[in-house]
mmCIF file of C-alpha atoms in Angstrom:
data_model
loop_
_atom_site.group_PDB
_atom_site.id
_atom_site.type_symbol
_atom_site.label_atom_id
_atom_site.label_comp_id
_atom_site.label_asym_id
_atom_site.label_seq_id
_atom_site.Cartn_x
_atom_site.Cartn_y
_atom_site.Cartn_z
ATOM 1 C CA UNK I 1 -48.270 -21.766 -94.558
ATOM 2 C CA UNK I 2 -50.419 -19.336 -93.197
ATOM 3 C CA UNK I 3 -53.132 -20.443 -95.395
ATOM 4 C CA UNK I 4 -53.265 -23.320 -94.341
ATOM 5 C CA UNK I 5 -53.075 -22.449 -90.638
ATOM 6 C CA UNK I 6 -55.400 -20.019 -91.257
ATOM 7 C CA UNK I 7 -57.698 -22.643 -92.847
ATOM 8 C CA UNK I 8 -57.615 -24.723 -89.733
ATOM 9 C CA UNK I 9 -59.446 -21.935 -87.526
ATOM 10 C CA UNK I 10 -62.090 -20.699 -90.658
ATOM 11 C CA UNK I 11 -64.932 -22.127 -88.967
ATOM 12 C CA UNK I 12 -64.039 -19.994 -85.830
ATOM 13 C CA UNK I 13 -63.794 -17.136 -87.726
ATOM 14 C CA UNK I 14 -66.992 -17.348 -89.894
ATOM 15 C CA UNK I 15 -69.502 -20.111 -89.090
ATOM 16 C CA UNK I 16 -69.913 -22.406 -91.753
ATOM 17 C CA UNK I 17 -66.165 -21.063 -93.192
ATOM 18 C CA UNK I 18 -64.047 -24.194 -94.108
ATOM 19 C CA UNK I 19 -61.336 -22.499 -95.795
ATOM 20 C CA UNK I 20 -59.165 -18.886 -96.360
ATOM 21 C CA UNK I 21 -58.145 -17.804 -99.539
ATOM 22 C CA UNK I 22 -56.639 -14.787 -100.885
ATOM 23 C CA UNK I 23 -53.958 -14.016 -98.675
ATOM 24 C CA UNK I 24 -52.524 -11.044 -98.989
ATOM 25 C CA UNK I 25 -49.725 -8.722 -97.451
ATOM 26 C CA UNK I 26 -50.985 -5.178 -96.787
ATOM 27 C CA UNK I 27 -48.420 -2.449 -96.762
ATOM 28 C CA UNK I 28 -47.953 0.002 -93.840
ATOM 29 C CA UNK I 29 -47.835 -0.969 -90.861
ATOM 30 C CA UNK I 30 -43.925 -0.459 -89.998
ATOM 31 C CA UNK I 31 -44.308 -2.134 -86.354
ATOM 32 C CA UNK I 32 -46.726 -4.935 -87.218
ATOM 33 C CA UNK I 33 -47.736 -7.519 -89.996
ATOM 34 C CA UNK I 34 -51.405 -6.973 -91.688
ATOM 35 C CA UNK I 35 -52.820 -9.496 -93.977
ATOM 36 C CA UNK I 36 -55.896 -9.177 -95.804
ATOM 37 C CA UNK I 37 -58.100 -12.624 -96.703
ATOM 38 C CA UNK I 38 -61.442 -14.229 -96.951
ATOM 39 C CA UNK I 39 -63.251 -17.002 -94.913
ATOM 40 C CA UNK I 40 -64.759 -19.352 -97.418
ATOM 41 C CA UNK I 41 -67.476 -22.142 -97.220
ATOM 42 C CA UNK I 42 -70.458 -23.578 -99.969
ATOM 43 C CA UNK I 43 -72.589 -20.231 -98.003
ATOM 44 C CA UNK I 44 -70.068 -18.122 -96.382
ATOM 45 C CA UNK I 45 -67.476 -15.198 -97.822
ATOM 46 C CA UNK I 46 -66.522 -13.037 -95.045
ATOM 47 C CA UNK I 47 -63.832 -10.223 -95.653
ATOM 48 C CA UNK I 48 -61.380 -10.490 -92.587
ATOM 49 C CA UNK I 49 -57.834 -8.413 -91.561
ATOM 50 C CA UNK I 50 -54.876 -10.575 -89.684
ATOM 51 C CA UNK I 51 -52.909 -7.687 -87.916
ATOM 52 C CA UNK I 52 -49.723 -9.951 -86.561
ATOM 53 C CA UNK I 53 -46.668 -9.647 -84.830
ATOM 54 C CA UNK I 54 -43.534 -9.398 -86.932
ATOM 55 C CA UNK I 55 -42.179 -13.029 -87.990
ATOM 56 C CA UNK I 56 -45.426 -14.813 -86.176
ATOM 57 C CA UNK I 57 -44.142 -14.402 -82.709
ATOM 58 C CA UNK I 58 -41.480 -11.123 -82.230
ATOM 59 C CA UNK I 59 -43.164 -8.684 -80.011
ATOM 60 C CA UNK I 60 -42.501 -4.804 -81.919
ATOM 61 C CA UNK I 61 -40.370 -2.070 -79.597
ATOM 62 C CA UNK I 62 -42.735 0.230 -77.709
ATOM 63 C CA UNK I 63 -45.664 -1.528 -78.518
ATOM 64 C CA UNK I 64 -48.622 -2.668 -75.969
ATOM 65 C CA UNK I 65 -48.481 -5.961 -77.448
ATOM 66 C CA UNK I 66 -51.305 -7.566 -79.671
ATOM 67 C CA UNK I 67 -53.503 -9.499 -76.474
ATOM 68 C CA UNK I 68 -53.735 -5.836 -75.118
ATOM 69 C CA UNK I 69 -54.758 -4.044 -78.539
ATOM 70 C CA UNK I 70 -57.231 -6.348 -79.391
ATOM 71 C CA UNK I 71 -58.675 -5.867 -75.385
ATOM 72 C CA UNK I 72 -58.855 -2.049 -76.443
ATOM 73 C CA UNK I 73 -60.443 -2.640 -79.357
ATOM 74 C CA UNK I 74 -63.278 -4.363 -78.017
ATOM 75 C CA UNK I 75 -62.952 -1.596 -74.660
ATOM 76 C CA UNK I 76 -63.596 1.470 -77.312
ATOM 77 C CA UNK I 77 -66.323 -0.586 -79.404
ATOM 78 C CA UNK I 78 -67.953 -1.479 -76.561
ATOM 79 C CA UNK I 79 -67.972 2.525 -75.927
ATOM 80 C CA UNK I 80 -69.430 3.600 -79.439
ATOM 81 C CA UNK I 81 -66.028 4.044 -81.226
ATOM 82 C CA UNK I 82 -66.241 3.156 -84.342
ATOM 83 C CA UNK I 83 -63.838 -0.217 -84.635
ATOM 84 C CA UNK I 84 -63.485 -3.112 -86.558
ATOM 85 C CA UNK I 85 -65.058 -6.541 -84.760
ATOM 86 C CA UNK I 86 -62.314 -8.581 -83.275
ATOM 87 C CA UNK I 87 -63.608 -11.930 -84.387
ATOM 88 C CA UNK I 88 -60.458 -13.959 -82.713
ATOM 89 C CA UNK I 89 -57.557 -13.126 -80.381
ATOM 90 C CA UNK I 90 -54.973 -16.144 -81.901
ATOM 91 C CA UNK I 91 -53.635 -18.601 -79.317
ATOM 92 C CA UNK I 92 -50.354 -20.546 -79.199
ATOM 93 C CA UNK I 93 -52.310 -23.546 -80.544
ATOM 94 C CA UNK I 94 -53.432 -21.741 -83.608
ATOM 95 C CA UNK I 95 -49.771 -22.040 -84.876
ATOM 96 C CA UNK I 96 -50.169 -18.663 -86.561
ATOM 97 C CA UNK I 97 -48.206 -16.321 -84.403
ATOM 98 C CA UNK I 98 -49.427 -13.845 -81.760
ATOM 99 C CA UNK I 99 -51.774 -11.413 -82.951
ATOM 100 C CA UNK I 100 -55.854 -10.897 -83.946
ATOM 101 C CA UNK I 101 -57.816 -11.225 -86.670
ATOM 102 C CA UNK I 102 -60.688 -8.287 -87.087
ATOM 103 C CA UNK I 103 -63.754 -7.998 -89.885
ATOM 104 C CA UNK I 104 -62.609 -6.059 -92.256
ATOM 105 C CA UNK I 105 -64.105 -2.784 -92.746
ATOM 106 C CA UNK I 106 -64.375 -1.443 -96.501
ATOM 107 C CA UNK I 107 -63.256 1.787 -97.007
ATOM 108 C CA UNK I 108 -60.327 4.338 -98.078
ATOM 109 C CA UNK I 109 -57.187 5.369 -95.875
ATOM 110 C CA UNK I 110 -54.941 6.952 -98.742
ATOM 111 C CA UNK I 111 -55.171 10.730 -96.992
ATOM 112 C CA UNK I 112 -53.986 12.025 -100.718
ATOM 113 C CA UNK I 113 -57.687 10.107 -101.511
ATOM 114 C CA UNK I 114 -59.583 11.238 -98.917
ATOM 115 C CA UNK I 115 -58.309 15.093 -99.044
ATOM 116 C CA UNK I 116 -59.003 15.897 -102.985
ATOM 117 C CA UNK I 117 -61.104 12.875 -104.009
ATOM 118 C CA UNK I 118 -64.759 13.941 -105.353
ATOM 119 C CA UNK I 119 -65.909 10.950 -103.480
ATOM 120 C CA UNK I 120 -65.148 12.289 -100.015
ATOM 121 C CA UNK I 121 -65.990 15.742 -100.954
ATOM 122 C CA UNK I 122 -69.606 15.661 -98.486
ATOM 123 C CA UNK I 123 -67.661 13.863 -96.024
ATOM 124 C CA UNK I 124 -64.652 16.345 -95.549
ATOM 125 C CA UNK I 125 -67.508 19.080 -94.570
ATOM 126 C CA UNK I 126 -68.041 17.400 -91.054
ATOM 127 C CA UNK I 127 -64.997 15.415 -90.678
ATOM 128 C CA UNK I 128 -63.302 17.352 -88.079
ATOM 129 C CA UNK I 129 -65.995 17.668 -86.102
ATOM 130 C CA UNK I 130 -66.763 13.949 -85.989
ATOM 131 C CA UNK I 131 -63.286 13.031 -85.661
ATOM 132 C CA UNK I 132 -63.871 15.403 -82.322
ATOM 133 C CA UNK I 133 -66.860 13.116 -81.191
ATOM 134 C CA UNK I 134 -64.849 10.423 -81.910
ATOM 135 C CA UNK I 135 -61.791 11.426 -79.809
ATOM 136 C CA UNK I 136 -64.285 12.328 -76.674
ATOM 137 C CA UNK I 137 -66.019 8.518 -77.212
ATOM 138 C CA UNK I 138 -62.073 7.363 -76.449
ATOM 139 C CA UNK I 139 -61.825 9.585 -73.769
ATOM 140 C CA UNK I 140 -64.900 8.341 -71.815
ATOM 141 C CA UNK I 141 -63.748 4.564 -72.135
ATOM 142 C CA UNK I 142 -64.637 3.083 -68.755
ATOM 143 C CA UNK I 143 -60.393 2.818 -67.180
ATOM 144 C CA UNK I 144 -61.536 -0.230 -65.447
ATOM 145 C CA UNK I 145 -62.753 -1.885 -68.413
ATOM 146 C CA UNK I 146 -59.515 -1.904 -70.531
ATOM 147 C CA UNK I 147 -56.483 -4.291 -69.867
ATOM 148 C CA UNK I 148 -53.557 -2.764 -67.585
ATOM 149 C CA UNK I 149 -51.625 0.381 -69.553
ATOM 150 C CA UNK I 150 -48.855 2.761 -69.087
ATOM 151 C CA UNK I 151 -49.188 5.791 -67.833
ATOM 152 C CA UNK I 152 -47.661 8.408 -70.056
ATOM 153 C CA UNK I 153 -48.324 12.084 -69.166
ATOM 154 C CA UNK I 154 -46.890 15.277 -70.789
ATOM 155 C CA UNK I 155 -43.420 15.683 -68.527
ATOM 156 C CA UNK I 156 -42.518 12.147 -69.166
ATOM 157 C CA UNK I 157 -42.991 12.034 -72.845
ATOM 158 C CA UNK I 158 -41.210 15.382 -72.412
ATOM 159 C CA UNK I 159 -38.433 13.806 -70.478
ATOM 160 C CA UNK I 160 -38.308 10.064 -72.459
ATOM 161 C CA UNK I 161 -38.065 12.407 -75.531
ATOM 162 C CA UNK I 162 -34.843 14.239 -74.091
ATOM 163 C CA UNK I 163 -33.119 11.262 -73.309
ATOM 164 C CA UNK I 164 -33.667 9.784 -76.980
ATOM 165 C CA UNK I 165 -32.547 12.844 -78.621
ATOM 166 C CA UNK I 166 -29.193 13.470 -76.552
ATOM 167 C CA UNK I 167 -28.053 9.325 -76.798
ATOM 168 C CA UNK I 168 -28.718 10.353 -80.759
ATOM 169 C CA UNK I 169 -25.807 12.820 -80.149
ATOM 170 C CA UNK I 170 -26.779 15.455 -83.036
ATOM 171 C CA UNK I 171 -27.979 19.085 -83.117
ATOM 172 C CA UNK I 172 -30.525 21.044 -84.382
ATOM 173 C CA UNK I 173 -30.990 24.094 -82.834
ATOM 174 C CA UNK I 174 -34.824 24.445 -83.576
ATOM 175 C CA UNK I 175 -35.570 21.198 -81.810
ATOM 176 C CA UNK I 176 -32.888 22.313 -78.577
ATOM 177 C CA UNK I 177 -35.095 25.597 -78.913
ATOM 178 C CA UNK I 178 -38.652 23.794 -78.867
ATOM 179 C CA UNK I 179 -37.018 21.064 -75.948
ATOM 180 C CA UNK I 180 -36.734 24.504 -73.810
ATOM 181 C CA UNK I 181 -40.409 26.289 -74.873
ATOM 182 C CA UNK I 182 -41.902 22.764 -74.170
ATOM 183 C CA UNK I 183 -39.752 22.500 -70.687
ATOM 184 C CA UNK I 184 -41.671 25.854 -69.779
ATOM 185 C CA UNK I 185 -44.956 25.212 -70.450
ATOM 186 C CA UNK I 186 -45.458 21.440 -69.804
ATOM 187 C CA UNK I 187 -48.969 21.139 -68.510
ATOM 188 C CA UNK I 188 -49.472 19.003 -65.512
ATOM 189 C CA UNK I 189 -50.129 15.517 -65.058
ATOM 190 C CA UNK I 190 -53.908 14.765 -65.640
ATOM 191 C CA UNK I 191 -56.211 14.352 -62.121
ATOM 192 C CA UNK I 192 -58.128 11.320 -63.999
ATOM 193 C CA UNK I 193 -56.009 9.937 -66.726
ATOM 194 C CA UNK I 194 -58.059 8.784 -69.810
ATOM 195 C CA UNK I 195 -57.655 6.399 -72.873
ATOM 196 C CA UNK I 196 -55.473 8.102 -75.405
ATOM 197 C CA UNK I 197 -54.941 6.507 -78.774
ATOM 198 C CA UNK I 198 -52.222 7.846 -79.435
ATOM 199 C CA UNK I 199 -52.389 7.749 -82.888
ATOM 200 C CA UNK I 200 -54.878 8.853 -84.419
ATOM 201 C CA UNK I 201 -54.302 10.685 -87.831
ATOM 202 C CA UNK I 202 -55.076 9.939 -91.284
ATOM 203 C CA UNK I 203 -53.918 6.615 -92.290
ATOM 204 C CA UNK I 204 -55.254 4.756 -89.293
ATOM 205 C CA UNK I 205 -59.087 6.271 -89.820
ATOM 206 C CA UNK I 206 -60.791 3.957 -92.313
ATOM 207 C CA UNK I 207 -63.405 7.122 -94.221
ATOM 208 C CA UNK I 208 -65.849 6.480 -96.568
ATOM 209 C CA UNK I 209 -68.504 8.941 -98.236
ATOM 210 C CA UNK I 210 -70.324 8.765 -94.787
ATOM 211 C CA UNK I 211 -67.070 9.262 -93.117
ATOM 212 C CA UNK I 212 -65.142 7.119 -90.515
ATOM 213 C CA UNK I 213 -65.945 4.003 -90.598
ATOM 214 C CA UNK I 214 -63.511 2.347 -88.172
ATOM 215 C CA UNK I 215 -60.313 3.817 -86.325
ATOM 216 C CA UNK I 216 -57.394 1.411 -86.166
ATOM 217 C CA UNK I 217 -53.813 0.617 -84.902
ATOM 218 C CA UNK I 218 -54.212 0.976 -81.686
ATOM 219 C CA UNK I 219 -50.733 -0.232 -80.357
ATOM 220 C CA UNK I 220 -49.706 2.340 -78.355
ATOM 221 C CA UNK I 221 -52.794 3.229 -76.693
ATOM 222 C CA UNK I 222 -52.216 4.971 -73.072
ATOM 223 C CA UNK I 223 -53.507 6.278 -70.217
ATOM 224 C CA UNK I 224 -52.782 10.197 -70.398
ATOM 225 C CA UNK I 225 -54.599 13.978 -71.086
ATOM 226 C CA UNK I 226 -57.156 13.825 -74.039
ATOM 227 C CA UNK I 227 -55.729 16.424 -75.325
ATOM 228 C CA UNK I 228 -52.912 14.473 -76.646
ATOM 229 C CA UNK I 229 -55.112 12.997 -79.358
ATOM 230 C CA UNK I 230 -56.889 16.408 -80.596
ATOM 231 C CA UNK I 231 -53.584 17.872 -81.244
ATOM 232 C CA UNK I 232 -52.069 14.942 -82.924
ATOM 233 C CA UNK I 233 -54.596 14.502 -85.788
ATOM 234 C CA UNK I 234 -53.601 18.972 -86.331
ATOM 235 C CA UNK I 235 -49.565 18.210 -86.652
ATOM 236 C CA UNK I 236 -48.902 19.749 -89.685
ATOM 237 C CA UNK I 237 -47.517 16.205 -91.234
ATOM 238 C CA UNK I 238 -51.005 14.799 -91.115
ATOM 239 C CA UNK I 239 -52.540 17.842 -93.091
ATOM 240 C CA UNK I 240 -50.906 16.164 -96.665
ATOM 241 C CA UNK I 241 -50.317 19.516 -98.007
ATOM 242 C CA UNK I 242 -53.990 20.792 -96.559
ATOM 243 C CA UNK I 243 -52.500 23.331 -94.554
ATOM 244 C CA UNK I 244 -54.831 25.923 -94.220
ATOM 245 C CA UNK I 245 -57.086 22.695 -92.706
ATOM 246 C CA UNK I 246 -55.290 22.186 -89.442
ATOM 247 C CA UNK I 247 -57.139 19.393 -88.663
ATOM 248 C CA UNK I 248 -56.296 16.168 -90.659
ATOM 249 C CA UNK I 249 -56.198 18.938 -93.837
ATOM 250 C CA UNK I 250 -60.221 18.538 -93.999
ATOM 251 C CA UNK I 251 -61.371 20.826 -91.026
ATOM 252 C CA UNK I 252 -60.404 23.412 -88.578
ATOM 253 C CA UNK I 253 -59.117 23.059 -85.330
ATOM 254 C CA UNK I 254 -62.447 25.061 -83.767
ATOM 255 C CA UNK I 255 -64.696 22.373 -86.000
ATOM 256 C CA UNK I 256 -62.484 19.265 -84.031
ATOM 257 C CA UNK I 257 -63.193 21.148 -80.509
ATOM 258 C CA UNK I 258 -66.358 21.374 -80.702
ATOM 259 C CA UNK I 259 -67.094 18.190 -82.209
ATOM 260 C CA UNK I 260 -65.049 16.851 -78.894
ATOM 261 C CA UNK I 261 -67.480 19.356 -76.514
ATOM 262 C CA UNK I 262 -70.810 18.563 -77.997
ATOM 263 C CA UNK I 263 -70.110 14.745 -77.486
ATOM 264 C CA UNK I 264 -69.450 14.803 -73.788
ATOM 265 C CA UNK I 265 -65.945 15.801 -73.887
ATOM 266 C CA UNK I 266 -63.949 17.999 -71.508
ATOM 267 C CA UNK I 267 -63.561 21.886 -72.233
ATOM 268 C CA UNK I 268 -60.514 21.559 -74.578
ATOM 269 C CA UNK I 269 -57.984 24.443 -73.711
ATOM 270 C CA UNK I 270 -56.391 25.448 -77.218
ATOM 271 C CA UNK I 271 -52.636 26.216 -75.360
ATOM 272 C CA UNK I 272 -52.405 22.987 -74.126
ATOM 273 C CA UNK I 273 -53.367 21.656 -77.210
ATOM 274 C CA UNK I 274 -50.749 23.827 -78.631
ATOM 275 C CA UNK I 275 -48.269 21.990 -76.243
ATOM 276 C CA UNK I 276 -49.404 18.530 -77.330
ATOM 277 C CA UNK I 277 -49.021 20.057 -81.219
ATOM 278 C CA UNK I 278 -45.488 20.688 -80.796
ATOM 279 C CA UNK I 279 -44.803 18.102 -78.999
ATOM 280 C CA UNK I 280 -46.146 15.861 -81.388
ATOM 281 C CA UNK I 281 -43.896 17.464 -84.122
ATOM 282 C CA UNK I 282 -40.935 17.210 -82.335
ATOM 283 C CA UNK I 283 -41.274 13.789 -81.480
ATOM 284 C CA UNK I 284 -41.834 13.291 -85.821
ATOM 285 C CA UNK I 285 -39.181 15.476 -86.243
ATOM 286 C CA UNK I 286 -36.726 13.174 -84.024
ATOM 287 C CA UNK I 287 -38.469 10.253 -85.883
ATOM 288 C CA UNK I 288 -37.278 11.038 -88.904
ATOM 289 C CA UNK I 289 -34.017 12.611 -88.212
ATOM 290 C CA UNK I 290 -33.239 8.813 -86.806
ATOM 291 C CA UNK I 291 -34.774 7.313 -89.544
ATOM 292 C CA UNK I 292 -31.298 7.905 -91.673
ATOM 293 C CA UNK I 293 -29.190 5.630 -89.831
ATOM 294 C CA UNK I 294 -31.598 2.496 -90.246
ATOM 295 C CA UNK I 295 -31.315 3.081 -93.782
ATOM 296 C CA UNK I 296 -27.503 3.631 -93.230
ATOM 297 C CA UNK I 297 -27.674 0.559 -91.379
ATOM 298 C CA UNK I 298 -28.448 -1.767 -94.020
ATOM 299 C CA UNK I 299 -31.342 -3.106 -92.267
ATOM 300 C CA UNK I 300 -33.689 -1.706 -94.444
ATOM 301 C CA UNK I 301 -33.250 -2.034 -98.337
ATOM 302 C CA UNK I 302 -35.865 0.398 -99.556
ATOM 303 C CA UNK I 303 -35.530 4.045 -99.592
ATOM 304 C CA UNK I 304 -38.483 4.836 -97.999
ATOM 305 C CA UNK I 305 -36.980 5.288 -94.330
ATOM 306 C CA UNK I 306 -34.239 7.523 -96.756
ATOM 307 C CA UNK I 307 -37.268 10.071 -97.639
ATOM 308 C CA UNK I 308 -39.201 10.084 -94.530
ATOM 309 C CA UNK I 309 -35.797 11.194 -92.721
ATOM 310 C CA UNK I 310 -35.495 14.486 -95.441
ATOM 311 C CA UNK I 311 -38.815 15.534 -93.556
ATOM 312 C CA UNK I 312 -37.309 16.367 -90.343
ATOM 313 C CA UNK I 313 -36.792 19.734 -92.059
ATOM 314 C CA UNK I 314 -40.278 20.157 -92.259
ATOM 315 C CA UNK I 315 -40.907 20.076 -88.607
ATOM 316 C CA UNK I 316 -38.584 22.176 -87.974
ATOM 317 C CA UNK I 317 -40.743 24.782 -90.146
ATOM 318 C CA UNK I 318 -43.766 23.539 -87.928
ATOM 319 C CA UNK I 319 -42.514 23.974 -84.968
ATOM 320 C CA UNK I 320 -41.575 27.587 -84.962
ATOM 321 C CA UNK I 321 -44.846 28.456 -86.614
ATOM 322 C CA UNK I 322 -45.805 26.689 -83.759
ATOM 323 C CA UNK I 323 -43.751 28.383 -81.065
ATOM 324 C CA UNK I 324 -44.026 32.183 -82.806
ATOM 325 C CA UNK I 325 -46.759 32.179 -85.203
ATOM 326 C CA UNK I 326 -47.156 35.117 -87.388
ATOM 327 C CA UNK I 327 -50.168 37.269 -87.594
#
């Protein structure tokens, strides 16, 4: 079905396209559905990425919705950031579903790859730094220029993240102790709110040898504090076992920072950073703690929510490294 729906549009995708082929379901992407296919024709072969909502048309929880990602998308790549091409922004008529369809952009996201893989060995000695350039390119996104977003500083995420953990009615005293050291040094809300990703980690940076070659999933992009997005790419969970690498586990923290500086980037101030780490951890901590009762649920038939909920242990370790850190 989607082929041939797909089909339909080729020539709108890739001139002189006059059929897809090679559909093919792309796993990740818990929130959304990617697809992976080529625009045909007797002179055309283009490699193209459907990134769709869940059943066609059902709009994922929390998200900014599709329309909007794709607009900040174009917003950031308009601004340097490294992006795949939106090629199409699907319509009703289009009978595909809401969602876009992007270039796609060759290249590895397997972090296990990309952390011990010969291949990326050059490219994980200046990875931090341009993840750091990177990062400030997002922050300096023209506000006016992307599509109406929420507005999520540190006390509400602080606050939203309360209220989720209590309605889970459960206890862990490391998390009740990091709630109260976050309470206490919650930085205030930004004077100009920026672009924040939001996500950005490995496993939504496309790297090659010459190193990122496109940043993606960009559904729950916000307006907020930059430094948001420096300290989530150095939550210990994103290091893959690099953990003497605090950022990404291929570069130090002081490589990210001044990768962020040298671009144009505000004066990054380490403690608040710090907050935004822990933060961060808690919130993947919660994550996974939660995670159990989908699987509980029956909703989900793998095990793979199962696993990811036996982490929460681990950022519990993380966070009081991150709240007392030894010498």
């Amino acid at each position: 079905m989607l082929t041939q729906e797909l089909s339909r549009i080729a020539g709108q995708l890739a001139p002189g396209a006059t059929a897809v082929v090679d559909m093919m379901r792309l796993s990740g992407g818990a929130s959304q559905e990617t697809w992976a296919f080529r625009a045909v024709g007797s002179a055309v072969d283009v490699g193209l990425i459907l990134r769709r909502a869940p059943g066609g048309w059902r709009q994922a929880d929390g998200a900014a919705g599709l329309e909007t990602e794709a607009a900040v998308i174009r917003a950031a790549g308009a601004r340097g950031v490294p992006v795949p091409e939106v090629m199409r922004v699907l319509t009703p008529e289009d009978g595909v579903g809401r969602g876009f369809i992007t270039r796609r952009v060759e290249g590895e996201t397997i972090a296990r790859k990309i952390l011990r893989d010969a291949e990326f060995a050059h490219a994980r000695t200046f990875l931090a730094e341009q993840c750091g350039g990177i990062l400030a390119r997002i922050a300096k996104v023209d506000v006016a220029a992307l599509p109406p977003l929420r507005l999520s500083p540190a006390r509400q995420q602080l606050d939203d993240l309360l209220r989720r953990w209590r309605g889970m009615n459960l206890h862990k005293p490391v998390f009740e102790l990091a709630f109260r050291w976050l309470a206490e040094r919650c930085p205030p809300d930004p004077a100009q709110p920026v672009l924040v990703h939001g996500d950005f980690r490995n496993g939504n940076l496309i790297i090659g040898p010459d190193g990122v070659r496109a940043v993606l999933d960009w559904e729950i992009a916000h307006l907020g504090d930059p430094m948001e997005d420096l300290a989530w790419i150095c939550v210990n969970s994103w290091r893959f076992g690099a953990l003497d690498q605090p950022a990404g586990g291929f570069g130090s923290r002081e490589q990210l920072f001044a990768g962020y500086e040298k671009a144009g980037g505000r004066k990054v101030d380490p403690q608040q950073v710090r907050f935004w780490e822990a933060l961060g951890s808690l919130r993947w901590g919660i994550a996974c703690t939660g995670m159990i009762d989908t699987f509980r649920s029956g909703l989900d038939a793998g095990v793979e929510r199962a696993m990811i909920a036996r982490r929460a242990s681990e950022t519990e370790i993380d966070l009081l490294n991150l709240i007392a850190p030894r010498a």
